[in-house]
XYZ file of C-alpha atoms in Angstrom:
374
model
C 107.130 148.847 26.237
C 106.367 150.367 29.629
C 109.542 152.173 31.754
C 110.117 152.364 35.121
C 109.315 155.614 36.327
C 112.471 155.998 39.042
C 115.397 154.600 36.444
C 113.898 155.184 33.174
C 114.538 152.225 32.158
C 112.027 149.527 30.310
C 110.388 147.618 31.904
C 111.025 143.788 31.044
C 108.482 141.801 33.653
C 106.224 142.867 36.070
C 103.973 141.176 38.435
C 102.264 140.181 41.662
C 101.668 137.483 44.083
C 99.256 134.618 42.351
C 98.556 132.949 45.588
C 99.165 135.025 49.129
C 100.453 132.611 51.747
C 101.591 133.323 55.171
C 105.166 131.786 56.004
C 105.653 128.555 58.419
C 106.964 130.064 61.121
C 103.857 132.780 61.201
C 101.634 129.939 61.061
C 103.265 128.092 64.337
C 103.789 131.579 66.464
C 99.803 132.113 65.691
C 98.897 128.438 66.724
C 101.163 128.935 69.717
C 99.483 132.286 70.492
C 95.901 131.158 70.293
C 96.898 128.207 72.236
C 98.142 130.337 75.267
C 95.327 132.774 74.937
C 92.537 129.302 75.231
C 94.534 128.378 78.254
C 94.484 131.761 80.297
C 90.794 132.240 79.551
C 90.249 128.649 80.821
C 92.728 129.493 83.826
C 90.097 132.914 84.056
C 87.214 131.165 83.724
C 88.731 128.581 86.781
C 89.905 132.171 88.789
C 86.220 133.566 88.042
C 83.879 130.411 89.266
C 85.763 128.775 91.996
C 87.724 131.285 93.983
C 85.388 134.112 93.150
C 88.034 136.575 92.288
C 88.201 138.901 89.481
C 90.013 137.498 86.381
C 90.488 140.842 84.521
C 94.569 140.468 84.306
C 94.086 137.127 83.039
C 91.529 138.315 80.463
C 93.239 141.228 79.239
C 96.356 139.007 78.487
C 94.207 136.291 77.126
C 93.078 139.258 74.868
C 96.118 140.514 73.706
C 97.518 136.567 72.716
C 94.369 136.414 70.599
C 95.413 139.721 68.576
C 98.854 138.233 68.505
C 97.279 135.267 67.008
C 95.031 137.070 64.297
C 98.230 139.195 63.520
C 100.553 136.378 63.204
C 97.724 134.696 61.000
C 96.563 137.285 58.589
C 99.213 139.579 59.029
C 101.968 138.670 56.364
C 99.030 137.683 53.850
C 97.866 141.677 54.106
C 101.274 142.359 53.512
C 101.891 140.422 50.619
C 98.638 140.876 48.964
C 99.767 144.402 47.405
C 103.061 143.835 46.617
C 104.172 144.665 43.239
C 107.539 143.166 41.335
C 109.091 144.866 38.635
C 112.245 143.536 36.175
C 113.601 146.658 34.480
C 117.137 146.157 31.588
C 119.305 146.254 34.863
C 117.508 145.964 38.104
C 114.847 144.340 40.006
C 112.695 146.054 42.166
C 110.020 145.000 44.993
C 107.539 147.679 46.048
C 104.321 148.406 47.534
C 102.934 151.383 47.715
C 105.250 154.068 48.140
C 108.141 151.601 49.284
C 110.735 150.465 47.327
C 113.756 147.861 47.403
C 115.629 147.265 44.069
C 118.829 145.766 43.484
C 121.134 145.406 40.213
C 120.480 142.385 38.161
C 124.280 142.559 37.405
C 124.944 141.828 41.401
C 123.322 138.966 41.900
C 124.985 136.362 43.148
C 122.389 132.948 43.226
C 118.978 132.381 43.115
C 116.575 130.427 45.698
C 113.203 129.150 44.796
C 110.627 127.657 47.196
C 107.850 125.795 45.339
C 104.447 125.399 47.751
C 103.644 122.291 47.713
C 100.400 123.124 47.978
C 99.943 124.452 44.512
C 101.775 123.006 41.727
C 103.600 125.601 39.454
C 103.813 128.425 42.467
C 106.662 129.547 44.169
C 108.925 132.496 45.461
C 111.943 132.949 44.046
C 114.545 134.800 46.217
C 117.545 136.583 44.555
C 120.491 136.909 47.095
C 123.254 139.549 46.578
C 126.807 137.859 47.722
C 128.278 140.368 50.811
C 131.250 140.416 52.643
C 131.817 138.073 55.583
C 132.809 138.949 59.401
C 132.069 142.195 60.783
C 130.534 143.376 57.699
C 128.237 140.548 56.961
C 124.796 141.585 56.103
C 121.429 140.078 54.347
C 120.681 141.378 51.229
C 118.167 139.204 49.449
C 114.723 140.034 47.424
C 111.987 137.741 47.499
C 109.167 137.418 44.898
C 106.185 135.597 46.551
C 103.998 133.678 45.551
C 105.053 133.538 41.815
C 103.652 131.147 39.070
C 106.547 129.452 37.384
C 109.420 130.848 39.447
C 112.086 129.421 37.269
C 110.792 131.151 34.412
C 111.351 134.892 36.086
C 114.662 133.711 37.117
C 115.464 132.960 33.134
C 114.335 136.389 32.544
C 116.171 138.144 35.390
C 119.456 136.134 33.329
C 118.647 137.579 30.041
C 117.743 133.591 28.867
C 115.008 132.386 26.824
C 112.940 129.720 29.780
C 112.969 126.447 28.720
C 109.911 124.586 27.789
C 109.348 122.669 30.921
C 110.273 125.454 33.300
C 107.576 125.994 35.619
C 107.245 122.294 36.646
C 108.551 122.026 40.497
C 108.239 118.531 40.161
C 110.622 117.885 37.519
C 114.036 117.041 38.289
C 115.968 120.421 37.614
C 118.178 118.158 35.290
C 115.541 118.089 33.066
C 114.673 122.147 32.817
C 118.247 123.267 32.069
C 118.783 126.129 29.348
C 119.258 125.593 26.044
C 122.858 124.116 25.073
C 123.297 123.497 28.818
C 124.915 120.611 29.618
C 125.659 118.376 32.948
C 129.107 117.342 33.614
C 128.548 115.633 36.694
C 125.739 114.738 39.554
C 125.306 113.472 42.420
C 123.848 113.320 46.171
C 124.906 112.395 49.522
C 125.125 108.785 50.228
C 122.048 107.431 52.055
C 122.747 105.815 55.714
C 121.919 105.469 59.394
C 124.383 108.577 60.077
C 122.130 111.432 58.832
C 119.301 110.184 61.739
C 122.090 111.336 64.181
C 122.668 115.121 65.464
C 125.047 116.677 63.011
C 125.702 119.892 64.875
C 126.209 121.083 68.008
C 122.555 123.226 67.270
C 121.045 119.825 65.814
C 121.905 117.950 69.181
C 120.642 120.695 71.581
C 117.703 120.485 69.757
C 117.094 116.884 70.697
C 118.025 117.590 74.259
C 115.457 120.488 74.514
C 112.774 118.166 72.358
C 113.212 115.334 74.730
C 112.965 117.905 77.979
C 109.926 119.745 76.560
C 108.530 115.821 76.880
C 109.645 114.932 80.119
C 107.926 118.108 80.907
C 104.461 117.200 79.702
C 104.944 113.756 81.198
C 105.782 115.385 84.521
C 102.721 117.789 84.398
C 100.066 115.227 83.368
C 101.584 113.927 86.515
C 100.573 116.637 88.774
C 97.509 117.333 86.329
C 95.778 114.228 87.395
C 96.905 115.082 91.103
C 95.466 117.973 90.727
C 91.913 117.341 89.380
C 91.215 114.712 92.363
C 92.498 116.784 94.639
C 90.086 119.387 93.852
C 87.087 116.913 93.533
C 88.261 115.670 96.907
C 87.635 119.086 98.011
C 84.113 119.325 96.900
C 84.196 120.960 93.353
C 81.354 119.011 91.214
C 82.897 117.197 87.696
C 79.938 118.254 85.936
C 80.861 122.194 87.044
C 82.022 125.082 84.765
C 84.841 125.340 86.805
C 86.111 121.624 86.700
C 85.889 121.705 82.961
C 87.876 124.925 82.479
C 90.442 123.648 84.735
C 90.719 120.582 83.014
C 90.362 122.368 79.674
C 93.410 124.573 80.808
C 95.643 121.591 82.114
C 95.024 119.867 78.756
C 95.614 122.613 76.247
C 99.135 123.268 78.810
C 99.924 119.588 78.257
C 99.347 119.190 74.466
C 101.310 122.663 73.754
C 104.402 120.856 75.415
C 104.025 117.949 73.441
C 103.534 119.918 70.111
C 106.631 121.769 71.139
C 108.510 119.048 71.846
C 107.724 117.467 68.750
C 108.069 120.673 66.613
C 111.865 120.490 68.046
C 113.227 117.021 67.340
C 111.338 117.314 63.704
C 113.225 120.419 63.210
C 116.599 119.438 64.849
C 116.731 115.158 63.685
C 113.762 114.371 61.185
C 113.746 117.023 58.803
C 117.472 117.587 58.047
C 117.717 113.315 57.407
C 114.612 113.619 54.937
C 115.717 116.734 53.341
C 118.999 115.243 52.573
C 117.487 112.145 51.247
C 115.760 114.732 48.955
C 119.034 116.580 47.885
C 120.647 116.196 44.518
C 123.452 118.272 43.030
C 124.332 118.968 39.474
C 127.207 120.753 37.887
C 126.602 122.031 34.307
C 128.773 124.011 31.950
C 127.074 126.550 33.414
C 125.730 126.753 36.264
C 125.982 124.589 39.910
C 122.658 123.364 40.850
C 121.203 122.017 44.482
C 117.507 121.019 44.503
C 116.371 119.783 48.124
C 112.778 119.131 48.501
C 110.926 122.090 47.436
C 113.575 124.440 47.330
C 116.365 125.175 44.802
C 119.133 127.205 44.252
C 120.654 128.133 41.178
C 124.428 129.127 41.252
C 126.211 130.546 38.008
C 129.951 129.349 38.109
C 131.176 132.826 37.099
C 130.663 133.895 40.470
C 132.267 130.896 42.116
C 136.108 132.341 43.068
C 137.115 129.539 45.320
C 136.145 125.881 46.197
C 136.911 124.904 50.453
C 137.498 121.252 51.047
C 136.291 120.315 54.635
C 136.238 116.914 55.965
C 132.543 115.393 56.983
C 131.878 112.762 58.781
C 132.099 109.006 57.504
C 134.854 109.812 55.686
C 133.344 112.100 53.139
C 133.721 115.796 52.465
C 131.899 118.841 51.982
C 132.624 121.424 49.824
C 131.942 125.128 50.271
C 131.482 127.204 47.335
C 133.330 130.636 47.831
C 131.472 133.515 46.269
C 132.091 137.129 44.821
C 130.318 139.728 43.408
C 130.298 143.255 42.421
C 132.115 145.622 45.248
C 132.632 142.710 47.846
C 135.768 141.828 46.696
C 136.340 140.105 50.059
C 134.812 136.449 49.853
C 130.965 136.434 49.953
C 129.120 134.760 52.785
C 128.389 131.355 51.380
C 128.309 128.878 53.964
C 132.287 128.278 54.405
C 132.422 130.843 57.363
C 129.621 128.716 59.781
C 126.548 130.510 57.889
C 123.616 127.945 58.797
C 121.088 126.422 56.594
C 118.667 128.143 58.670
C 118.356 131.005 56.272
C 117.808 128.674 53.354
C 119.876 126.292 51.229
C 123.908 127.454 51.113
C 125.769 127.119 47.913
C 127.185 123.993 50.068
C 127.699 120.296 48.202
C 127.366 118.066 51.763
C 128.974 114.618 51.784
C 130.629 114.600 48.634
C 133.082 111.207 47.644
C 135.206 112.401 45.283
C 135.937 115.941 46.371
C 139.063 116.573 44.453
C 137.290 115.379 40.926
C 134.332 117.610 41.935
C 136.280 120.581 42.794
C 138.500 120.102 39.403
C 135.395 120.518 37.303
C 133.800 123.796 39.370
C 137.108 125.451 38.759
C 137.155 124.865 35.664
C 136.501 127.641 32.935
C 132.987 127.567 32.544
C 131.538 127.814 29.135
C 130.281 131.656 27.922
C 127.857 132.445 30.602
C 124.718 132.857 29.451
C 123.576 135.945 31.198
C 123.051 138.955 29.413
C 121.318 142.183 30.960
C 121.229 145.304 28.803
């Protein structure tokens, strides 16, 4: 059995990235960067022909957005390409190269996976370390990309034996518990007009800046049109280079505030309401589930110290699972002090109808956890 050269200790798993993917957010700051770069050469192009003067400012910048672009692109797939993961008897460790982050398999706290839904079977599976809250609140999360079978590394990083459907995202996680695992109760939010609606404060500025971004385009197509027959009132041809890059320019302004807009209001409104159509929660004798979408987390109930009761609206409740772990014996961040989903799905049961019965069977003494790390 190999050993890890730093701790000496052997080596249980290893691997690397089967498919290199570059994140969501990458993928919309390179279209946005590309976008702006078309437009200023169009805009350069308009500078050059009709007013004869020099567009080098505007080229240079038009320049430097299409390196943004290319970075934005290709940039986290270069990164990810040579990373290496590593499960030793008590840690895990991501490197590449000569870098190194590793934390204590005994620490952590829940796991997150992130099937692509893309390509069946692959996924990243993020282990996240439970920290204190307030002024001392801090990220400390690993992330294995572009794994096949997630939920079988996460067995291993528990010491389990993976079960024999693990590996399937599309399976219900219901039906790839552990061995001897049992559920003792499921459930999801109730399905209704009322998750279309803003359910933050964030959610409904969100709207308000979606719906501005589209009076915006509305208001420059607008003055675009104005525009264009002013200038062919003034004697530039249609058929010119000039007219085209100008209208080329206008355009590509127009449809980045529409795709804006519209990247908003699916963020803030649609995808919340589809993702919680999507969500189902399961408590086992072991563990707490929460599979929404393509994304899981997997909670042990060993770590769960507390259960917070907060009213919702309709009526309903949400309950906040209170963490701790290993020296942060004040109460883990866990999305009971205003943590937002934005930095993935909280160990949070949403709209819950029978809190109280809920909360009785988290609490209670979970069975002999099945975790076991040398």
């Amino acid at each position: 059995m190999k050993r890890d050269s730093l701790f000496e200790e052997s080596v249980v798993w290893s691997g690397r990235p089967k498919a290199v993917t570059c994140p969501v957010l990458y993928q919309i700051a390179a279209a946005i960067a590309g976008i702006i770069s078309a437009i200023t050469t169009a805009s350069a192009v308009v500078v050059a022909t009709a007013l004869g003067s020099s567009p080098g400012a505007l080229l240079v910048f038009a320049a430097w957005m299409a390196i943004l672009a290319v970075a934005f692109a290709l940039g986290p797939k270069w990164w990810r390409s040579e990373l290496e993961f590593v499960v030793t008897e008590r840690h895990i460790i991501l490197q590449r190269g000569s870098l190194r982050r590793m934390m204590d398999r005994s620490a952590i706290s829940f796991a997150r996976i992130h099937w692509d839904p893309k390509r069946p079977g692959i996924g990243d599976l993020e282990l996240v370390r439970a920290v204190p809250t307030g002024a001392l609140r801090r990220r400390l999360a690993i992330v294995f990309h572009g794994l096949v079978a997630p939920d079988r590394v996460w067995a291993i990083v528990r010491g389990v034996t993976p079960s024999t459907p693990a590996g399937d995202g599309q399976r219900l996680l219901a039906q790839r518990l552990d061995d001897g695992e049992r559920v003792l109760w499921s459930g999801h939010p109730p399905d209704g007009f009322r998750k279309w609606l803003p359910s933050s404060g964030r959610a409904a500025l969100g709207l308000v800046l979606g719906i501005g971004l589209f009076v915006a385009a509305i208001v420059s197509s607008s003055h675009a049109v104005h525009a264009t027959r002013t200038v062919v009132r003034g004697g530039l041809s249609p058929e010119s280079l000039s007219f085209f890059a100008l209208v080329t320019s206008l355009a590509l302004t127009i449809l980045l505030l529409v795709s804006a807009g519209v990247l908003v209001v699916y963020a803030s409104i649609v995808r919340p309401a589809r993702l919680e159509t999507r969500t189902r929660y399961w408590v086992t004798n072991r563990r707490v589930l929460i599979q929404r979408g393509d994304e899981e987390l997997h909670l042990e109930r060993t770590r769960i110290v507390d259960v917070i009761d907060s009213p919702a609206a309709g009526g309903l409740n949400d309950l906040f699972l209170v963490l701790d772990g290993p020296r942060a014996r004040a109460f883990a961040s866990s999305g009971a002090f205003g943590e937002r989903d934005a930095e993935g799905l909280q160990p949070v049961l949403r709209r819950i109808t029978d809190p109280e019965a809920v909360r009785r069977i988290i609490l209670r003494a979970p069975s002999a956890p099945a975790i076991s790390v040398a």
